[in-house]
Amino acid sequence: MRIGVLAVQGAFREHAAMLRRLGAAVVEVRLPEHLAGLDGLVIPGGESTAILRLMALYGLDEALRGFDAPIFGTCAGMIVLDRERLGLIDLRVERNAFGRQVASFETELAVEGETEPFHAVFIRAPWIAEAGPGVAILAEVDGHPVLAREGRILVASFHPELTDDTRIHERFLAMVEEGMSVRA
């Protein structure tokens, strides 16, 4: 299983390390041609404005609109994927919704389908302000959706790559396996 990690800005090294730990072959994606042959892609947290500018500069924005494998966006990656930016998931995301850097926090998160809470790290985190009817909300904090899936797109407003808990990445890799079986 070959998983790309968008590596133009942000916490791509942490995602790559976790994916390798789970047995995936990781490709750092900086140019559109790096998407060839990938089974899935992670768009990490970072600075969404910088990520979007760099993606446009290198033509990755248009290339991602044509990428048909599962995508997992965390924090800034969730912003990049929403309906107002790349439009790959029917969400409107509000940037820094939980507050600025000083309002960053950690919490135990109840995640749909999990029996044990997930320790979630929120850093200048966005939340989902609106979700279309096809979006499944998988976790919330104080009534604000923070984990969601629509078809082949998974988004989290927190940073699962900053914990030792692999369950969210495992969930994404299961989506990738589903996608590979459909495309085979």
CSV table of N, CA and C in Angstrom, one decimal, residues 1 3 14-15 17-24 42 70-72 74 111-116 118 138 147 149 154 156 158-161 163-180:
chain,number,residue,atom,x,y,z
A,1,MET,N,0.8,-1.2,0.0
A,1,MET,CA,0.0,0.0,0.0
A,1,MET,C,0.9,1.2,0.0
A,3,ILE,N,1.1,5.2,0.3
A,3,ILE,CA,0.3,6.4,0.7
A,3,ILE,C,1.2,7.6,0.6
A,14,GLU,N,5.5,13.7,10.8
A,14,GLU,CA,4.8,12.9,11.8
A,14,GLU,C,3.8,12.0,11.2
A,15,HIS,N,3.1,12.4,10.2
A,15,HIS,CA,2.1,11.5,9.5
A,15,HIS,C,2.9,10.4,8.8
A,17,ALA,N,5.8,9.1,9.6
A,17,ALA,CA,6.3,8.1,10.6
A,17,ALA,C,5.2,7.2,11.0
A,18,MET,N,4.0,7.7,11.3
A,18,MET,CA,2.9,6.9,11.8
A,18,MET,C,2.5,5.9,10.7
A,19,LEU,N,2.4,6.3,9.4
A,19,LEU,CA,2.0,5.5,8.3
A,19,LEU,C,3.0,4.4,8.1
A,20,ARG,N,4.3,4.7,8.2
A,20,ARG,CA,5.4,3.7,8.1
A,20,ARG,C,5.2,2.6,9.3
A,21,ARG,N,4.9,3.2,10.5
A,21,ARG,CA,4.7,2.3,11.6
A,21,ARG,C,3.6,1.3,11.4
A,22,LEU,N,2.6,1.7,10.6
A,22,LEU,CA,1.5,0.8,10.3
A,22,LEU,C,1.7,-0.1,9.0
A,23,GLY,N,2.9,0.0,8.5
A,23,GLY,CA,3.3,-0.8,7.3
A,23,GLY,C,3.1,-0.3,6.0
A,24,ALA,N,2.7,1.0,5.8
A,24,ALA,CA,2.5,1.6,4.5
A,24,ALA,C,3.9,2.1,3.9
A,42,VAL,N,-2.5,11.8,2.4
A,42,VAL,CA,-2.7,12.5,3.7
A,42,VAL,C,-2.3,14.0,3.4
A,70,PRO,N,-8.6,7.5,-1.7
A,70,PRO,CA,-9.0,8.2,-0.4
A,70,PRO,C,-8.0,9.2,0.0
A,71,ILE,N,-8.5,10.3,0.7
A,71,ILE,CA,-7.7,11.4,1.2
A,71,ILE,C,-8.1,11.6,2.6
A,72,PHE,N,-7.1,11.8,3.4
A,72,PHE,CA,-7.2,12.1,4.9
A,72,PHE,C,-6.6,13.5,5.1
A,74,THR,N,-6.0,16.5,8.0
A,74,THR,CA,-6.0,16.9,9.4
A,74,THR,C,-5.8,18.4,9.6
A,111,VAL,N,-15.2,8.6,19.8
A,111,VAL,CA,-15.3,8.5,18.3
A,111,VAL,C,-16.2,7.4,18.0
A,112,GLU,N,-17.1,7.7,17.0
A,112,GLU,CA,-18.1,6.7,16.6
A,112,GLU,C,-17.4,5.4,16.1
A,113,GLY,N,-17.8,4.3,16.6
A,113,GLY,CA,-17.2,3.0,16.3
A,113,GLY,C,-16.1,2.5,17.2
A,114,GLU,N,-15.7,3.4,18.1
A,114,GLU,CA,-14.6,3.1,19.0
A,114,GLU,C,-15.1,2.9,20.4
A,115,THR,N,-14.6,1.9,21.1
A,115,THR,CA,-15.1,1.6,22.5
A,115,THR,C,-14.3,2.5,23.5
A,116,GLU,N,-13.1,2.8,23.2
A,116,GLU,CA,-12.3,3.6,24.1
A,116,GLU,C,-12.1,5.0,23.5
A,118,PHE,N,-10.4,8.5,22.3
A,118,PHE,CA,-9.2,8.8,21.6
A,118,PHE,C,-8.6,10.1,22.2
A,138,LEU,N,-18.3,11.9,12.9
A,138,LEU,CA,-17.8,10.7,13.7
A,138,LEU,C,-17.4,11.1,15.1
A,147,LEU,N,-14.5,15.4,13.5
A,147,LEU,CA,-14.1,14.2,12.7
A,147,LEU,C,-15.3,13.8,11.9
A,149,ARG,N,-16.5,11.9,7.8
A,149,ARG,CA,-16.2,11.2,6.5
A,149,ARG,C,-17.3,11.4,5.5
A,154,LEU,N,-11.8,11.6,4.5
A,154,LEU,CA,-11.8,11.6,6.0
A,154,LEU,C,-11.1,12.9,6.4
A,156,ALA,N,-10.2,15.4,10.0
A,156,ALA,CA,-10.1,15.6,11.5
A,156,ALA,C,-9.6,17.0,11.8
A,158,PHE,N,-8.2,17.7,14.6
A,158,PHE,CA,-7.2,17.5,15.5
A,158,PHE,C,-6.0,16.8,14.9
A,159,HIS,N,-5.0,16.4,15.7
A,159,HIS,CA,-3.7,15.9,15.1
A,159,HIS,C,-3.5,14.5,15.7
A,160,PRO,N,-4.0,13.5,15.0
A,160,PRO,CA,-3.8,12.1,15.5
A,160,PRO,C,-2.3,11.7,15.3
A,161,GLU,N,-1.6,12.4,14.4
A,161,GLU,CA,-0.2,12.0,14.2
A,161,GLU,C,0.7,12.4,15.4
A,163,THR,N,0.1,11.7,18.5
A,163,THR,CA,-0.1,10.8,19.6
A,163,THR,C,0.5,9.4,19.3
A,164,ASP,N,0.5,8.5,20.2
A,164,ASP,CA,0.9,7.1,19.9
A,164,ASP,C,-0.3,6.2,19.5
A,165,ASP,N,-1.5,6.8,19.5
A,165,ASP,CA,-2.7,6.0,19.2
A,165,ASP,C,-2.8,6.0,17.7
A,166,THR,N,-2.8,4.8,17.1
A,166,THR,CA,-2.8,4.7,15.6
A,166,THR,C,-4.2,4.5,15.0
A,167,ARG,N,-5.3,4.5,15.9
A,167,ARG,CA,-6.6,4.1,15.4
A,167,ARG,C,-7.2,5.0,14.3
A,168,ILE,N,-6.9,6.3,14.3
A,168,ILE,CA,-7.5,7.1,13.3
A,168,ILE,C,-6.8,6.9,11.9
A,169,HIS,N,-5.5,6.7,12.0
A,169,HIS,CA,-4.7,6.3,10.8
A,169,HIS,C,-5.1,4.9,10.3
A,170,GLU,N,-5.4,4.0,11.2
A,170,GLU,CA,-5.8,2.7,10.8
A,170,GLU,C,-7.2,2.8,10.1
A,171,ARG,N,-8.0,3.7,10.6
A,171,ARG,CA,-9.4,3.8,10.0
A,171,ARG,C,-9.2,4.3,8.5
A,172,PHE,N,-8.2,5.3,8.4
A,172,PHE,CA,-7.9,5.8,7.0
A,172,PHE,C,-7.4,4.6,6.1
A,173,LEU,N,-6.5,3.9,6.6
A,173,LEU,CA,-5.9,2.8,5.8
A,173,LEU,C,-6.9,1.7,5.5
A,174,ALA,N,-7.9,1.5,6.4
A,174,ALA,CA,-9.0,0.6,6.0
A,174,ALA,C,-9.8,1.2,4.8
A,175,MET,N,-10.0,2.5,4.8
A,175,MET,CA,-10.7,3.2,3.7
A,175,MET,C,-9.9,3.0,2.4
A,176,VAL,N,-8.6,3.0,2.5
A,176,VAL,CA,-7.7,2.8,1.4
A,176,VAL,C,-7.9,1.4,0.9
A,177,GLU,N,-7.9,0.4,1.8
A,177,GLU,CA,-8.1,-1.0,1.4
A,177,GLU,C,-9.4,-1.1,0.7
A,178,GLU,N,-10.5,-0.5,1.2
A,178,GLU,CA,-11.8,-0.6,0.5
A,178,GLU,C,-11.7,0.0,-0.9
A,179,GLY,N,-11.0,1.1,-1.0
A,179,GLY,CA,-10.9,1.8,-2.3
A,179,GLY,C,-10.1,0.9,-3.3
A,180,MET,N,-9.0,0.2,-2.8
A,180,MET,CA,-8.2,-0.6,-3.7
A,180,MET,C,-9.1,-1.8,-4.2
